[in-house]
mmCIF file of C-alpha atoms in Angstrom:
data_model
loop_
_atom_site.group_PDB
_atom_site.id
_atom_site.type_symbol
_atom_site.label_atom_id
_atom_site.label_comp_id
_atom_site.label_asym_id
_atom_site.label_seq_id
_atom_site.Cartn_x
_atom_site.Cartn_y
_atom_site.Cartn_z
ATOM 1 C CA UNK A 1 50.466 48.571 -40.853
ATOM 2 C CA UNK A 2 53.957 47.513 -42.134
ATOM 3 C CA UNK A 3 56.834 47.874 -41.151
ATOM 4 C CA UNK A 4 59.341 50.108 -43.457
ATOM 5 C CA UNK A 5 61.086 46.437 -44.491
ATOM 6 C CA UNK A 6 57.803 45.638 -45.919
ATOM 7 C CA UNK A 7 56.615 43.077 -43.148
ATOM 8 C CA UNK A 8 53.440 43.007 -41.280
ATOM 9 C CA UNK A 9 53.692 44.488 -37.890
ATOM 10 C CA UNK A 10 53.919 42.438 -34.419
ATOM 11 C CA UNK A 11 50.851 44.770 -33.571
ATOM 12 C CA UNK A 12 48.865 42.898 -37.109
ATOM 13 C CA UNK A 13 50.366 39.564 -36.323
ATOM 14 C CA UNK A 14 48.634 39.425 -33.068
ATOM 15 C CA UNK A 15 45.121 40.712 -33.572
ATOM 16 C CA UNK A 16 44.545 37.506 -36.674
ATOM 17 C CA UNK A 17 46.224 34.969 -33.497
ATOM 18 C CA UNK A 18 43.208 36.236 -30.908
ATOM 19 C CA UNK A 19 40.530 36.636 -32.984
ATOM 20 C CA UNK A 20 40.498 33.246 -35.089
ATOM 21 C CA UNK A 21 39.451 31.188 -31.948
ATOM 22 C CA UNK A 22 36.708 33.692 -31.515
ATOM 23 C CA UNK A 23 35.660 32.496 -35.029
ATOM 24 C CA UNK A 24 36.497 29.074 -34.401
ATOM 25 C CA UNK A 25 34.201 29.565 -31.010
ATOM 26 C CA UNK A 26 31.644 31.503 -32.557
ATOM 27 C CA UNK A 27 31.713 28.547 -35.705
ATOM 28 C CA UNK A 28 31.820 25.506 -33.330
ATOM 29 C CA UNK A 29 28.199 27.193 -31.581
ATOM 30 C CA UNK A 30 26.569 27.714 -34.855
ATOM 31 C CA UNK A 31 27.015 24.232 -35.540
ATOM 32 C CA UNK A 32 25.776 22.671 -32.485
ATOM 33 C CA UNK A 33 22.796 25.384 -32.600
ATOM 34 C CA UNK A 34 22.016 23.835 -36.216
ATOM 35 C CA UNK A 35 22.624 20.640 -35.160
ATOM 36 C CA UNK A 36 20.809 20.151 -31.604
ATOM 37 C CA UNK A 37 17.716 22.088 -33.584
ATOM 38 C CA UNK A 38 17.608 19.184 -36.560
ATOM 39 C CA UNK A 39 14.952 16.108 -35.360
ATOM 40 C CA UNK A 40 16.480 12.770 -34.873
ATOM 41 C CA UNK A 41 15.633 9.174 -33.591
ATOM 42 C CA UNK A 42 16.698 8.763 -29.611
ATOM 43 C CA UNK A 43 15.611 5.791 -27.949
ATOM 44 C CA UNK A 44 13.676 6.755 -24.853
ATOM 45 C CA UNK A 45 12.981 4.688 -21.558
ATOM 46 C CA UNK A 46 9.880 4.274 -20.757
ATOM 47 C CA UNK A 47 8.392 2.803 -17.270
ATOM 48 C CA UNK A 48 5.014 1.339 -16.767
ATOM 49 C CA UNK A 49 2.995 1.783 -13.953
ATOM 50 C CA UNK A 50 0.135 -0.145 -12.994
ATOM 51 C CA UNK A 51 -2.891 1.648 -11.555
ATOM 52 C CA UNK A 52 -6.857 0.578 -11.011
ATOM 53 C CA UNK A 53 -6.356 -2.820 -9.547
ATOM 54 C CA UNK A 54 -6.635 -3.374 -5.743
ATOM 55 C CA UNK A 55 -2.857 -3.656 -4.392
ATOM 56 C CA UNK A 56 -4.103 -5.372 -0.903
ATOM 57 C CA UNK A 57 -5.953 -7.804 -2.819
ATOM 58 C CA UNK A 58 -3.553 -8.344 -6.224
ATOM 59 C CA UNK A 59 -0.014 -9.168 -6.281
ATOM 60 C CA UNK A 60 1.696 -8.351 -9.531
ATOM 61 C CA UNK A 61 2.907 -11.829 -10.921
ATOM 62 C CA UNK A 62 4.485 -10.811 -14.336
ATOM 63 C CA UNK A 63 4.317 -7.169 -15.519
ATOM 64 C CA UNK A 64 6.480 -6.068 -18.317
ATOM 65 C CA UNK A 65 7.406 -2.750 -16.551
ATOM 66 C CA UNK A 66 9.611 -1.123 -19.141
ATOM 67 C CA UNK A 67 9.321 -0.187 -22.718
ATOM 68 C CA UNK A 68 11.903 1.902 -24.955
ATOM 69 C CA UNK A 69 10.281 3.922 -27.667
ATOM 70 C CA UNK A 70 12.005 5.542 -30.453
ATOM 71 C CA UNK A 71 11.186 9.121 -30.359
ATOM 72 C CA UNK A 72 12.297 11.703 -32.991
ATOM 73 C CA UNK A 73 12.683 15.233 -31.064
ATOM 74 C CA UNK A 74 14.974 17.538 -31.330
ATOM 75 C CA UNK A 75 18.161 17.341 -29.725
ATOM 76 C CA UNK A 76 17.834 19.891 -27.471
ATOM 77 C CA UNK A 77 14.471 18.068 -26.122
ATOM 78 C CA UNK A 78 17.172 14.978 -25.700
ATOM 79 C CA UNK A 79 19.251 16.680 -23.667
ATOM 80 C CA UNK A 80 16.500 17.832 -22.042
ATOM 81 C CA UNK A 81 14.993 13.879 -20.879
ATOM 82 C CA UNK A 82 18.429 12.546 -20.356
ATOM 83 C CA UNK A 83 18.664 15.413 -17.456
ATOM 84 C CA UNK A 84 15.417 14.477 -16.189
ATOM 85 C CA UNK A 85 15.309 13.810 -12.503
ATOM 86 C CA UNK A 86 12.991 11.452 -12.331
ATOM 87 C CA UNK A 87 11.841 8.610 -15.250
ATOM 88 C CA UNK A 88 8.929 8.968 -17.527
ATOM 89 C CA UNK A 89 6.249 6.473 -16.249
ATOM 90 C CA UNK A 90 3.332 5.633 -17.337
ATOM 91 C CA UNK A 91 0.292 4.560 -15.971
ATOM 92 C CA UNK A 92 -1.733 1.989 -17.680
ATOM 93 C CA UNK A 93 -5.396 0.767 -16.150
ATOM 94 C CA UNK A 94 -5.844 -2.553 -15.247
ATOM 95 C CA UNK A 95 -9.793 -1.889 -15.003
ATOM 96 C CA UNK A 96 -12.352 -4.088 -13.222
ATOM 97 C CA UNK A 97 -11.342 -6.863 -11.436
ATOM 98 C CA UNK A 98 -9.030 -8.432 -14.550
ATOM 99 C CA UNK A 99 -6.067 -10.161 -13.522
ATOM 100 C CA UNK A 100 -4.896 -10.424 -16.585
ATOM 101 C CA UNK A 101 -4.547 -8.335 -19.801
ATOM 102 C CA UNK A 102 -2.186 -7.448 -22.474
ATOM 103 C CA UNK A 103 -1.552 -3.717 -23.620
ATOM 104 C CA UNK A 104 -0.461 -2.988 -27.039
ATOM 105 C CA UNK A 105 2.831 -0.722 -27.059
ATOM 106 C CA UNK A 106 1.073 1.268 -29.959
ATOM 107 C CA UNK A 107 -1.750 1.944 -27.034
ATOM 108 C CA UNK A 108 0.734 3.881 -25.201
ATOM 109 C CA UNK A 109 2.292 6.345 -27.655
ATOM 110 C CA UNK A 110 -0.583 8.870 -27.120
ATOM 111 C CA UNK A 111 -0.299 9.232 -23.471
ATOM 112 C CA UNK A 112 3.378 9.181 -23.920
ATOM 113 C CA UNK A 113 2.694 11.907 -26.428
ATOM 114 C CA UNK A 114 0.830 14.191 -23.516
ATOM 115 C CA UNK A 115 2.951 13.483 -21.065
ATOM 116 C CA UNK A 116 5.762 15.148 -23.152
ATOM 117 C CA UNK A 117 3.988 17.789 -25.390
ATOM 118 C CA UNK A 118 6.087 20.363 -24.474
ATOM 119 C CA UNK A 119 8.934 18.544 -25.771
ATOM 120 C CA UNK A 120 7.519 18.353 -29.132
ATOM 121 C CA UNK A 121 7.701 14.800 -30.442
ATOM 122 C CA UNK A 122 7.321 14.114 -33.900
ATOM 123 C CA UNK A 123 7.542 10.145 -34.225
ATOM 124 C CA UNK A 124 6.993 7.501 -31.708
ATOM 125 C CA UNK A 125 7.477 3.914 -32.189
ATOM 126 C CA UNK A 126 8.596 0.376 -30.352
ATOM 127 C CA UNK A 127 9.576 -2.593 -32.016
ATOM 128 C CA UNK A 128 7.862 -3.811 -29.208
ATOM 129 C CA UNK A 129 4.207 -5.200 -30.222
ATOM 130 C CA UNK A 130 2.687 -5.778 -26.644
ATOM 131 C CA UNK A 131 3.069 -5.843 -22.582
ATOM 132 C CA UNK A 132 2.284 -8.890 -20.955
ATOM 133 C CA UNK A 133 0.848 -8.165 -17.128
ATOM 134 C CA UNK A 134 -0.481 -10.600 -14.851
ATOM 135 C CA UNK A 135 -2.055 -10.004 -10.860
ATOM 136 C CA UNK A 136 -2.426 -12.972 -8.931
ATOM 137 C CA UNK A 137 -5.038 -12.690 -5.851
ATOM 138 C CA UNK A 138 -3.336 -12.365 -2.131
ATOM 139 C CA UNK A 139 -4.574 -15.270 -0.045
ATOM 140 C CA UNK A 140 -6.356 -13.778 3.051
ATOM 141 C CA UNK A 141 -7.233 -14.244 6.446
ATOM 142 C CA UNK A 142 -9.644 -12.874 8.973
ATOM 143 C CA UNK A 143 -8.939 -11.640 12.592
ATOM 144 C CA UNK A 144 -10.684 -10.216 15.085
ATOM 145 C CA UNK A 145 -9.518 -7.156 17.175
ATOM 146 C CA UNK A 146 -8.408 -7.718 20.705
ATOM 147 C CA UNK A 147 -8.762 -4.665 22.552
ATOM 148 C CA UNK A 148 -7.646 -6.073 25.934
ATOM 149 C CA UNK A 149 -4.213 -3.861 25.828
ATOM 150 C CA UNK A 150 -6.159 -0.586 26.208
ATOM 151 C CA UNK A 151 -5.986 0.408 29.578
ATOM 152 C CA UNK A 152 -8.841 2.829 30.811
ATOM 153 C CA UNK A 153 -9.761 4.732 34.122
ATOM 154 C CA UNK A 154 -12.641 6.862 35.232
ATOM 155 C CA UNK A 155 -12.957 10.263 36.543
ATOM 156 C CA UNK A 156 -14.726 9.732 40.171
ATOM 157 C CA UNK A 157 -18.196 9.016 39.724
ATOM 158 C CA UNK A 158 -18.206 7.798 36.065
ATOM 159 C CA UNK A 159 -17.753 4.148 35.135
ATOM 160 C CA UNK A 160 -17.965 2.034 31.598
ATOM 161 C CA UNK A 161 -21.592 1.616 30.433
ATOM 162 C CA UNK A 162 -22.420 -1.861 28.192
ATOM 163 C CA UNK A 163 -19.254 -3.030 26.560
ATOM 164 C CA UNK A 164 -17.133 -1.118 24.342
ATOM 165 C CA UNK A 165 -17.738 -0.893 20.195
ATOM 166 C CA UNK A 166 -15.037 -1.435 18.035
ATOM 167 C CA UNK A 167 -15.133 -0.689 14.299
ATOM 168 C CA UNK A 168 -14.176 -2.636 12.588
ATOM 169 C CA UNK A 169 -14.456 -5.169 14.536
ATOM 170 C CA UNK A 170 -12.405 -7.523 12.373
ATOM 171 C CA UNK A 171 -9.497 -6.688 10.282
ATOM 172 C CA UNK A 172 -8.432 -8.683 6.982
ATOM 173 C CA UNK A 173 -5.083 -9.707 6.261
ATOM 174 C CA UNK A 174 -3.729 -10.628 2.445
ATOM 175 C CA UNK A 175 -0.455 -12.466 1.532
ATOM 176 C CA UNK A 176 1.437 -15.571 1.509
ATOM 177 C CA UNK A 177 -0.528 -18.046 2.893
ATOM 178 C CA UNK A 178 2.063 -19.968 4.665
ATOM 179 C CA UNK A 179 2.841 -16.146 5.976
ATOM 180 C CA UNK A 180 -0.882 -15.740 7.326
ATOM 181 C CA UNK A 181 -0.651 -18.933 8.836
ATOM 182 C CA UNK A 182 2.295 -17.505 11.221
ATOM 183 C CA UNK A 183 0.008 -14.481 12.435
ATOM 184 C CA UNK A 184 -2.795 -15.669 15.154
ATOM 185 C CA UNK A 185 -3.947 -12.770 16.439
ATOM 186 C CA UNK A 186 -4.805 -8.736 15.813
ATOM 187 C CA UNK A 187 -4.805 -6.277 19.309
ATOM 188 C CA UNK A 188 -4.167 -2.844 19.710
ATOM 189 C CA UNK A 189 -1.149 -1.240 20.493
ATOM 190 C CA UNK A 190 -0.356 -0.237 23.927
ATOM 191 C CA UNK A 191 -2.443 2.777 24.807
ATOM 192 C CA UNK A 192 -3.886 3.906 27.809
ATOM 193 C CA UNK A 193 -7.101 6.232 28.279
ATOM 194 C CA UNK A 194 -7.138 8.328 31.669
ATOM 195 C CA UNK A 195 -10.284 10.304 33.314
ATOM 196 C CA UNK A 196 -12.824 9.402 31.196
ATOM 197 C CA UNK A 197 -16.164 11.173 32.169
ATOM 198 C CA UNK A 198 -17.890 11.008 28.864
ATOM 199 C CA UNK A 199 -18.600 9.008 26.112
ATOM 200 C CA UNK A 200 -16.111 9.408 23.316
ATOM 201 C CA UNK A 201 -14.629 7.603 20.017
ATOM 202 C CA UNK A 202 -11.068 6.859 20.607
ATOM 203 C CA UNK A 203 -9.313 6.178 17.338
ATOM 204 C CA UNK A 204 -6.198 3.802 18.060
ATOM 205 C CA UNK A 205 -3.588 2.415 15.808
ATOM 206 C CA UNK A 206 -3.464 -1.352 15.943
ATOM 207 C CA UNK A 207 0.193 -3.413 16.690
ATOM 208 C CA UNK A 208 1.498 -3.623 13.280
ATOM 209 C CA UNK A 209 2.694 -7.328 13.889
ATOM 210 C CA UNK A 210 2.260 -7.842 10.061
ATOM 211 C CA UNK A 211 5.492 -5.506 9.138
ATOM 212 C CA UNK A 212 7.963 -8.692 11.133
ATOM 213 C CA UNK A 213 6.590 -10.851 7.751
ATOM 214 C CA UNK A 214 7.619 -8.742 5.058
ATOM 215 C CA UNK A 215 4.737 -8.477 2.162
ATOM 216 C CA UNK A 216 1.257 -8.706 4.301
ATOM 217 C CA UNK A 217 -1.301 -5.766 3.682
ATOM 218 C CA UNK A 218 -4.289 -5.067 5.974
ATOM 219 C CA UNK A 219 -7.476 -3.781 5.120
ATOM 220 C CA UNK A 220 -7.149 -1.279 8.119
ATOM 221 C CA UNK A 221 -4.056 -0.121 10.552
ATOM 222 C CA UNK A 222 -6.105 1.799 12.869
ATOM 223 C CA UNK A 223 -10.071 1.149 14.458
ATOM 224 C CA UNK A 224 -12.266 3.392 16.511
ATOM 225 C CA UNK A 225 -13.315 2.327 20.058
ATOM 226 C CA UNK A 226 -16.375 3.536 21.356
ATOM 227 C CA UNK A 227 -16.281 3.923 25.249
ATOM 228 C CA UNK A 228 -20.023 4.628 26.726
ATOM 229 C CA UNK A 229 -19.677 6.418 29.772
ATOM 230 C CA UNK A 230 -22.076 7.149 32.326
ATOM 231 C CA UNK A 231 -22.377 8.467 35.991
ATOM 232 C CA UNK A 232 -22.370 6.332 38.728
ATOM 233 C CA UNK A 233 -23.582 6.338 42.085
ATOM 234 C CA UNK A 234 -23.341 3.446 44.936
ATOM 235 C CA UNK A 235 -26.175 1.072 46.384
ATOM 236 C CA UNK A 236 -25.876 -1.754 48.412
ATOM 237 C CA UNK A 237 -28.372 -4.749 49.037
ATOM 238 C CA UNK A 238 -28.583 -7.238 51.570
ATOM 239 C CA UNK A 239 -28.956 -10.402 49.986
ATOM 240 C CA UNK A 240 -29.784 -13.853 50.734
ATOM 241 C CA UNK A 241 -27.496 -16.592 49.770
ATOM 242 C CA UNK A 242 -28.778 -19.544 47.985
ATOM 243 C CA UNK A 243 -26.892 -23.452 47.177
ATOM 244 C CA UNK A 244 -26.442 -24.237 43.472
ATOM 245 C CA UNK A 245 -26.552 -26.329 41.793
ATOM 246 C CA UNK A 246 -29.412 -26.914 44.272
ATOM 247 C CA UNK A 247 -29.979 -30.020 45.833
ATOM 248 C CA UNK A 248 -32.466 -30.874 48.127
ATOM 249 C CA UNK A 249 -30.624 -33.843 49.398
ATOM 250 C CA UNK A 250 -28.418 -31.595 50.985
ATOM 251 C CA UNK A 251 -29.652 -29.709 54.205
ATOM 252 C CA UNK A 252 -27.456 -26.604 54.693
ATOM 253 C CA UNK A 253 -27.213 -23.894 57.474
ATOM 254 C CA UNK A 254 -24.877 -20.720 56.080
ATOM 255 C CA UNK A 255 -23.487 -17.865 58.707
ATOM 256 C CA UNK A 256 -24.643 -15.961 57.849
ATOM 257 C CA UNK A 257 -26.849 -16.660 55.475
ATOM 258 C CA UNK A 258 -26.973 -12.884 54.064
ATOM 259 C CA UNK A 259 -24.372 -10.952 52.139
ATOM 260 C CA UNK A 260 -24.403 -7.394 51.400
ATOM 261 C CA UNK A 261 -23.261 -6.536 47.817
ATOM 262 C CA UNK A 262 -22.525 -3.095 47.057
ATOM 263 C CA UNK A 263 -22.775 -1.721 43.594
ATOM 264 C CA UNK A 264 -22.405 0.886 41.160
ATOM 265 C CA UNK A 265 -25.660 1.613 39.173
ATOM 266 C CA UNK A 266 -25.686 4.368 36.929
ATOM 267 C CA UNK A 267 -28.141 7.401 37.738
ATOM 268 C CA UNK A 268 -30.599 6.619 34.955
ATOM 269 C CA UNK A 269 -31.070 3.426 35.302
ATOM 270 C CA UNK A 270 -31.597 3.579 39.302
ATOM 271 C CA UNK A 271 -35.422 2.897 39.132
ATOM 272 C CA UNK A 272 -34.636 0.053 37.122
ATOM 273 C CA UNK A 273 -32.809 -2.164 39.531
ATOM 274 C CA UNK A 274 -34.264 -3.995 42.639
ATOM 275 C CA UNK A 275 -32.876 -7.224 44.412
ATOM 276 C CA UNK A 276 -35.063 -9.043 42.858
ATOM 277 C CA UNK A 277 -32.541 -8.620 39.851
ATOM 278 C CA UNK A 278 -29.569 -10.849 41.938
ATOM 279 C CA UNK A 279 -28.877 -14.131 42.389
ATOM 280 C CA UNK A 280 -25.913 -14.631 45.393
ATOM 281 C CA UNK A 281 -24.544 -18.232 45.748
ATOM 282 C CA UNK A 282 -22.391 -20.292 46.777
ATOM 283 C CA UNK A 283 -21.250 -23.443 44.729
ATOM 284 C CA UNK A 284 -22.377 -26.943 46.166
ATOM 285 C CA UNK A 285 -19.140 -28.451 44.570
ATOM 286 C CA UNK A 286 -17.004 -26.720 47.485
ATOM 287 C CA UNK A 287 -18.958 -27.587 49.940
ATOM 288 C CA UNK A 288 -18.780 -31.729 49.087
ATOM 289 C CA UNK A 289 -15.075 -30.771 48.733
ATOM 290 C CA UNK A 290 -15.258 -30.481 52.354
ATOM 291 C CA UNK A 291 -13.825 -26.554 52.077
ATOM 292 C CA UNK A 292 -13.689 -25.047 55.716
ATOM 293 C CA UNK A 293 -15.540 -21.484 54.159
ATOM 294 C CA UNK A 294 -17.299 -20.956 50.880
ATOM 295 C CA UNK A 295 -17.483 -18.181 48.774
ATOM 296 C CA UNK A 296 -20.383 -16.494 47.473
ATOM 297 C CA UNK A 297 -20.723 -15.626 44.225
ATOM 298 C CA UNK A 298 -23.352 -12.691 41.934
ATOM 299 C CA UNK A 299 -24.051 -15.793 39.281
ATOM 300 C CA UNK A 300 -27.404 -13.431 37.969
ATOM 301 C CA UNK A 301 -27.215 -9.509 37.990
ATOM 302 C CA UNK A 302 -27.539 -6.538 34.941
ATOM 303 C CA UNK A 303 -25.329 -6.183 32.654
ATOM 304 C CA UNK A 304 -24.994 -2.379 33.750
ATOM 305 C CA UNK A 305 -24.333 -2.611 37.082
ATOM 306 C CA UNK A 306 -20.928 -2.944 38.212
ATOM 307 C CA UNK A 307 -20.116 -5.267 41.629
ATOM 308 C CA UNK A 308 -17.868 -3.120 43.743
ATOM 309 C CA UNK A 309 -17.516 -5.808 46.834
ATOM 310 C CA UNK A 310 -19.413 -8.331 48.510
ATOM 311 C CA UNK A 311 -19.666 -8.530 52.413
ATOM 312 C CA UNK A 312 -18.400 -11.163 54.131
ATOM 313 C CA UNK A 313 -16.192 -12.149 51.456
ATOM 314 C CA UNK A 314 -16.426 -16.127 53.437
ATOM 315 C CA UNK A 315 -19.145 -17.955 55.015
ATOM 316 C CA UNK A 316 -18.947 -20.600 57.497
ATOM 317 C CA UNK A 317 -21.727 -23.513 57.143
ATOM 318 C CA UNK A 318 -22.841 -26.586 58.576
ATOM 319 C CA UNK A 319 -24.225 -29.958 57.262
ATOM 320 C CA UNK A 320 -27.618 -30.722 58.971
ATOM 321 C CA UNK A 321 -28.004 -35.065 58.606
#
């Protein structure tokens, strides 16, 4: 529409100044569709990871842990890796029990080629020719596992059976060796077992005293203690008390010359024990220390039994010349 001087109307005027940035807009995205769809070369960061090797054992000495490829993708699959969270890595086998081994970078564009199918690469190449990697064995040392922290009680009537089974019963360290050389000893952590009345596998972390030395692995953090467990009941014997080391130089009276020693003994194995299974002594070395009382002492009894008290706990004697 004109106006009757033969100009364009305000109404024309503004309709060409809104739409040309539409077309400038709508140009500008046509373009960068066309040109994010074309292929081009983008160098690509690769990481390595190293995988089938024994970490507790192996320390890596020299590992060439990062590669850039030259990929040709399509721009959108670009944008697409550079807004990847987390970096493309991957693994290459170390296999066996090689320490050593160089992988060629052409090796790796296959994998790398899976790993990213859906982003369609078309070329992949490194100038790159090879990774160098290198383990170097952990010195190691051997300890065995004190258990003497774990504290234990009975329900009434039951009692510890034999000696407890741990497993494993030793625990290997690997690391520096002037690091080893700093650790002495392996024991549980504090832990306490209350009203046992069975036998039961307890399975108990150990005191990681290996984490205050920075890079130390262990071939185990926890072990399983095996607590037998039996019933108990009480017996008492009256037994005589004997001199040893004996000496038949030495002519002793003892008052009295009988103890009684009262035990636990666990129901099965009650037909088992007799007195004949105790030895109750006192030890000659006091007595030529001139001590006023002596002590006696179970030097010979089961291994199953457990010695609740022995009656008198002193005995008076006297030298016969």
């Amino acid at each position: 529409m004109h106006s009757p001087s033969g100009q364009p109307s305000s109404d024309h005027r503004g309709w060409h100044i809104r739409t040309f940035p539409v077309i400038l807009l709508l140009t500008a995205a046509v373009w960068l569709l066309v040109s994010m769809s074309e292929t081009r070369d983008f160098p690509l960061q690769v990481q390595v990871s190293l995988s089938g090797y024994d970490a507790d054992r192996y320390a890596v000495l020299q590992a060439d842990s990062t590669v850039t490829f030259q990929v040709k993708i399509s721009g959108f699959s670009a944008l697409a890796l550079g807004l990847r969270r987390s970096p493309v890595v991957l693994p290459v086998e170390m296999g066996g029990h090689a320490t050593r081994r160089a992988v060629a970078v052409a090796d790796l564009a296959d994998p790398l080629r899976q790993q990213l199918s859906r982003y369609r690469l078309h070329a992949v190449a490194s100038q790159r020719d090879s990774l160098r990697l290198v383990l170097a064995p952990r010195a190691s040392k051997t300890l065995p596992v004190d258990i003497g922290t774990l504290q234990v009680s009975f329900a009434d009537g039951y009692g510890l059976y034999g000696e407890p089974e741990v497993s494993p019963a030793e625990v290997t360290l690997y690391g520096p060796q002037a690091t080893l050389d700093r650790i002495a000893s392996l024991q549980l952590a504090p832990a306490a077992i209350a009203n046992l009345n069975a036998t039961a596998s307890h399975r108990l972390p150990l005191d990681p005293v290996w984490e205050r030395y920075g890079d130390v692995a262990v071939s185990a953090t926890h072990v399983s203690v095996n607590l037998p467990v039996r019933p108990y009941v009480e017996r008492a014997f009256s037994l005589p008390v004997v001199v040893l080391p004996a000496d038949s130089s030495l002519q002793l009276r003892l008052y009295p010359d009988r103890a009684t020693v009262r035990l636990w003994i666990a129901r099965d194995d009650l037909g088992t024990v007799s007195p004949s299974h105790f030895t109750l002594a006192v030890d000659r070395a006091d007595i030529l220390a001139g001590r006023s009382s002596l002590t006696p002492r179970l030097t010979r009894f089961p291994d199953h039994v457990r010695v609740r008290s022995i009656e008198p706990a002193e005995l008076q004697y006297v030298i016969i010349q």
